[in-house]
Short mmCIF file of C-alpha atoms in Angstrom, two decimals:
data_model
loop_
_atom_site.label_atom_id
_atom_site.label_comp_id
_atom_site.label_asym_id
_atom_site.label_seq_id
_atom_site.Cartn_x
_atom_site.Cartn_y
_atom_site.Cartn_z
CA MET B 1 0.00 0.00 0.00
CA LEU B 2 1.03 3.54 -0.74
CA PHE B 3 -0.48 6.04 1.68
CA TYR B 4 -0.80 9.69 0.65
CA TYR B 5 -1.22 12.37 3.31
CA ILE B 6 -2.24 15.69 1.73
CA ARG B 7 -2.73 19.04 3.40
CA HIS B 8 -5.59 21.23 2.13
CA GLY B 9 -5.02 24.14 -0.25
CA GLU B 10 -4.57 27.76 0.74
CA PRO B 11 -7.56 28.46 3.04
CA ILE B 12 -9.82 31.06 4.46
CA TYR B 13 -10.45 29.79 7.98
CA ASP B 14 -13.59 31.84 8.64
CA PRO B 15 -15.67 30.92 6.78
CA ASP B 16 -14.03 27.54 6.21
CA MET B 17 -13.20 27.37 2.49
CA LEU B 18 -10.38 27.64 -0.06
CA THR B 19 -9.09 30.86 -1.54
CA GLU B 20 -8.93 31.21 -5.34
CA ARG B 21 -5.28 30.18 -5.18
CA GLY B 22 -6.27 27.24 -2.98
CA LYS B 23 -8.79 26.11 -5.60
CA ALA B 24 -6.12 26.36 -8.30
CA GLU B 25 -3.71 24.34 -6.12
CA ALA B 26 -6.40 21.68 -5.63
CA LEU B 27 -7.06 21.45 -9.38
CA ALA B 28 -3.34 21.11 -10.17
CA LEU B 29 -3.06 18.42 -7.52
CA GLY B 30 -6.15 16.62 -8.80
CA LYS B 31 -4.68 16.42 -12.30
CA LYS B 32 -1.45 14.96 -10.94
CA LEU B 33 -3.29 12.39 -8.82
CA TYR B 34 -5.37 11.45 -11.86
CA ARG B 35 -2.13 10.56 -13.66
CA THR B 36 -0.66 8.60 -10.75
CA GLY B 37 -3.95 7.02 -9.69
CA LEU B 38 -5.69 6.48 -6.35
CA ASP B 39 -7.94 3.67 -5.16
CA ARG B 40 -9.48 5.32 -2.11
CA ILE B 41 -9.88 8.88 -0.91
CA TYR B 42 -10.58 10.01 2.64
CA THR B 43 -11.01 13.57 3.88
CA SER B 44 -11.35 15.47 7.09
CA THR B 45 -14.86 16.82 7.67
CA SER B 46 -13.55 20.39 7.20
CA VAL B 47 -14.80 22.16 4.08
CA ARG B 48 -11.28 23.21 3.06
CA ALA B 49 -10.14 19.57 3.06
CA MET B 50 -13.18 18.36 1.15
CA GLN B 51 -12.79 21.14 -1.43
CA THR B 52 -9.14 20.18 -1.91
CA ALA B 53 -10.08 16.56 -2.57
CA GLU B 54 -12.95 17.40 -4.94
CA PRO B 55 -10.96 17.69 -8.22
CA ALA B 56 -9.19 14.38 -7.59
CA CYS B 57 -12.50 12.69 -6.72
CA ARG B 58 -14.15 14.05 -9.85
CA LEU B 59 -11.32 13.13 -12.21
CA LEU B 60 -10.85 9.66 -10.73
CA GLY B 61 -14.56 8.91 -10.35
CA LEU B 62 -14.20 8.26 -6.62
CA GLU B 63 -16.34 9.31 -3.67
CA ALA B 64 -14.46 10.52 -0.61
CA GLU B 65 -15.17 8.99 2.79
CA ARG B 66 -15.17 11.56 5.57
CA LEU B 67 -13.17 11.01 8.76
CA ASP B 68 -14.31 13.28 11.57
CA PHE B 69 -11.37 12.40 13.81
CA ALA B 70 -9.10 14.13 11.25
CA ASN B 71 -10.93 17.45 11.64
CA GLU B 72 -8.41 19.99 12.88
CA HIS B 73 -10.91 21.50 15.31
CA TYR B 74 -10.23 18.70 17.81
CA THR B 75 -6.47 18.98 17.43
CA TRP B 76 -6.69 22.72 18.05
CA LEU B 77 -8.34 22.04 21.43
CA ASP B 78 -5.45 19.80 22.51
CA PHE B 79 -2.27 21.13 20.84
CA THR B 80 -2.37 24.87 21.53
CA LEU B 81 -0.97 27.18 24.20
CA PRO B 82 -1.90 30.73 25.24
CA LYS B 83 0.08 33.43 23.46
CA GLY B 84 2.46 35.37 25.64
CA ASP B 85 0.70 38.66 24.88
CA GLY B 86 -2.68 37.36 26.03
CA THR B 87 -4.34 37.75 22.61
CA GLY B 88 -5.51 34.16 22.36
CA ASP B 89 -4.02 30.74 21.64
CA HIS B 90 -1.61 29.43 19.02
CA TRP B 91 -0.26 26.06 17.97
CA VAL B 92 2.34 24.62 20.33
CA PHE B 93 4.77 24.43 17.38
CA HIS B 94 4.47 28.23 17.07
CA ASP B 95 5.30 28.78 20.75
CA GLU B 96 8.92 29.86 21.24
CA GLN B 97 9.31 28.45 24.75
CA ALA B 98 7.70 25.13 23.81
CA MET B 99 9.96 24.76 20.79
CA GLU B 100 13.03 25.39 22.93
CA LEU B 101 11.88 22.61 25.23
CA PHE B 102 11.03 20.32 22.31
CA THR B 103 14.67 20.38 21.22
CA SER B 104 16.07 19.95 24.75
CA PRO B 105 17.75 16.78 26.07
CA GLU B 106 15.14 16.43 28.84
CA ILE B 107 12.26 16.22 26.36
CA ARG B 108 14.20 13.82 24.14
CA GLU B 109 14.75 11.58 27.16
CA LEU B 110 11.01 11.55 27.89
CA GLY B 111 10.37 10.34 24.32
CA ASP B 112 6.71 9.51 23.75
CA GLY B 113 5.89 10.64 27.30
CA TRP B 114 6.97 14.22 26.56
CA TYR B 115 3.62 15.59 27.70
CA GLU B 116 4.45 14.58 31.31
CA HIS B 117 7.00 17.40 31.49
CA PRO B 118 5.82 20.06 33.99
CA PHE B 119 5.57 22.71 31.26
CA PHE B 120 3.06 20.61 29.30
CA ALA B 121 1.40 18.51 32.02
CA ASN B 122 -1.37 20.98 32.89
CA HIS B 123 -2.61 21.20 29.30
CA ASN B 124 -4.50 18.78 27.05
CA PHE B 125 -1.54 17.26 25.21
CA LYS B 126 -1.82 13.79 26.73
CA ARG B 127 -5.52 13.66 25.87
CA GLY B 128 -4.78 14.77 22.32
CA VAL B 129 -1.97 12.28 21.78
CA GLU B 130 -4.04 9.39 23.10
CA ARG B 131 -7.03 10.35 20.93
CA VAL B 132 -5.09 10.68 17.69
CA TYR B 133 -3.02 7.56 18.32
CA ARG B 134 -6.15 5.52 19.07
CA GLU B 135 -8.08 6.75 16.02
CA ALA B 136 -5.08 6.53 13.68
CA ASP B 137 -4.41 2.93 14.68
CA LEU B 138 -8.08 2.03 14.16
CA PHE B 139 -7.99 3.69 10.73
CA PHE B 140 -4.95 1.73 9.57
CA GLU B 141 -6.37 -1.46 11.03
CA SER B 142 -9.43 -0.91 8.81
CA LEU B 143 -7.00 -0.81 5.88
CA GLY B 144 -5.47 -4.13 6.95
CA TYR B 145 -2.42 -2.85 8.87
CA VAL B 146 -2.19 -3.38 12.64
CA HIS B 147 0.21 -1.05 14.39
CA GLU B 148 2.67 -2.53 16.85
CA ARG B 149 2.90 0.64 18.88
CA TYR B 150 6.38 2.12 19.50
CA THR B 151 8.17 -0.46 17.36
CA GLY B 152 7.79 1.30 14.01
CA LYS B 153 6.19 -1.85 12.59
CA TYR B 154 2.77 -2.89 11.31
CA VAL B 155 1.43 -6.43 11.05
CA ILE B 156 -0.20 -6.92 7.66
CA LYS B 157 -3.54 -8.64 8.24
CA ASP B 158 -4.98 -7.89 4.79
CA ARG B 159 -2.43 -6.95 2.17
CA ARG B 160 -3.86 -4.50 -0.33
CA ASP B 161 -1.89 -3.17 -3.26
CA GLU B 162 -3.75 0.11 -3.18
CA ARG B 163 -3.07 3.83 -3.21
CA VAL B 164 -4.96 5.49 -0.37
CA ALA B 165 -5.13 9.25 0.23
CA LEU B 166 -6.20 11.29 3.24
CA PHE B 167 -6.81 15.01 2.72
CA ALA B 168 -6.57 16.88 6.00
CA HIS B 169 -4.49 19.52 7.82
CA GLN B 170 -1.11 20.64 9.10
CA GLY B 171 -1.91 20.81 12.83
CA PHE B 172 -3.59 17.43 12.74
CA GLY B 173 -1.06 16.00 10.30
CA LEU B 174 1.97 16.64 12.49
CA ILE B 175 0.60 14.54 15.35
CA PHE B 176 -1.01 12.00 12.99
CA LEU B 177 2.20 11.32 11.07
CA SER B 178 4.26 11.24 14.25
CA CYS B 179 1.93 8.43 15.32
CA VAL B 180 2.05 6.60 11.98
CA LEU B 181 5.86 6.69 11.91
CA ASP B 182 6.48 6.25 15.67
CA ILE B 183 8.48 9.47 15.83
CA PRO B 184 7.84 11.42 19.07
CA TYR B 185 5.74 14.51 18.37
CA PRO B 186 8.32 17.04 19.67
CA MET B 187 10.88 15.69 17.21
CA PHE B 188 8.42 15.52 14.34
CA CYS B 189 6.94 19.00 14.60
CA THR B 190 10.34 20.68 15.04
CA HIS B 191 12.02 18.94 12.09
CA PHE B 192 9.21 18.51 9.55
CA ASP B 193 6.64 20.78 7.94
CA MET B 194 3.84 20.51 5.39
CA CYS B 195 2.73 23.15 2.90
CA HIS B 196 -0.64 23.76 1.25
CA THR B 197 -1.51 20.76 -0.97
CA GLY B 198 1.83 19.23 0.05
CA VAL B 199 1.82 15.49 -0.68
CA THR B 200 3.54 13.06 1.68
CA VAL B 201 3.78 9.49 0.37
CA ILE B 202 4.47 6.57 2.72
CA ASP B 203 5.23 3.06 1.50
CA PHE B 204 3.71 0.19 3.50
CA SER B 205 5.45 -2.62 1.60
CA ASP B 206 5.57 -6.14 3.05
CA ASN B 207 9.04 -7.00 4.36
CA GLY B 208 8.46 -10.64 3.37
CA ARG B 209 7.50 -11.71 6.90
CA GLY B 210 3.99 -10.32 7.04
CA LYS B 211 5.07 -7.02 8.52
CA CYS B 212 6.13 -3.63 7.24
CA ILE B 213 8.05 -0.60 8.43
CA PRO B 214 6.48 2.49 6.82
CA LYS B 215 8.99 4.44 4.75
CA VAL B 216 8.51 8.06 3.68
CA LEU B 217 9.10 8.39 -0.07
CA THR B 218 8.20 12.08 -0.41
CA LEU B 219 7.46 14.71 2.23
CA SER B 220 5.10 17.63 1.55
CA SER B 221 5.85 17.78 -2.18
CA ASP B 222 4.12 20.56 -4.12
CA SER B 223 5.69 19.67 -7.46
CA HIS B 224 2.21 19.64 -9.03
CA LEU B 225 2.27 23.44 -8.91
CA TYR B 226 5.27 23.77 -11.22
CA SER B 227 3.56 22.47 -14.35
CA LYS B 228 0.85 25.09 -13.88
CA GLY B 229 3.35 27.92 -13.55
CA MET B 230 2.51 28.45 -9.88
CA GLU B 231 5.16 29.36 -7.36
CA SER B 232 6.05 26.79 -4.75
CA ASN B 233 4.43 27.34 -1.38
CA TYR B 234 7.93 27.65 0.04
CA GLY B 235 8.94 30.22 -2.59
CA LEU B 236 11.78 27.99 -3.75
CA ILE B 237 11.28 28.74 -7.44
#
């Protein structure tokens, strides 16, 4: 199985929808996915994720299945901290003090129990990690892959040579992929990013013994924008 994780296009968050550029990004992506092919498409229940998936669904003749657990609203409740100036909350990976701690030896030593650190313990991080890990494992089990938690391995109960895509979000995606790959969240969100319509492809190939170790083939690629003359989301070209 090849698993595609795709962030939505450039959004307007209120109301929840894509900008005109976001719609153009989604169309460019849909045309690329039509060429490569997909067998199943899943989306978050957010409008911006569903709108991003729409061109691919239309071109491939597929109907997307909606996954409410992937909606970023829930992740926002668990993975944010108050801003220092008192103007509201922001993602933990945008918090300067949290990011300093995330790269510290003490957090690295805590590994997957990073949320037990005193700085994080009085927030909802443990609840959020447990929720996403539980739902992500159930999702992959429904695809035939049973996660052996914290080993980096999956037992293949039902091998499917399929291409499966999930269209969702950055905030959700950072904790979701840290779960899928068994990389502690502090390490993942400090060293990896995902851009609008960025495509991450993970190979779940059988190792010959009925198990697999997921391997990232591409991370947040927006190469589909180049053929349409659109600038990379990272401004690299």
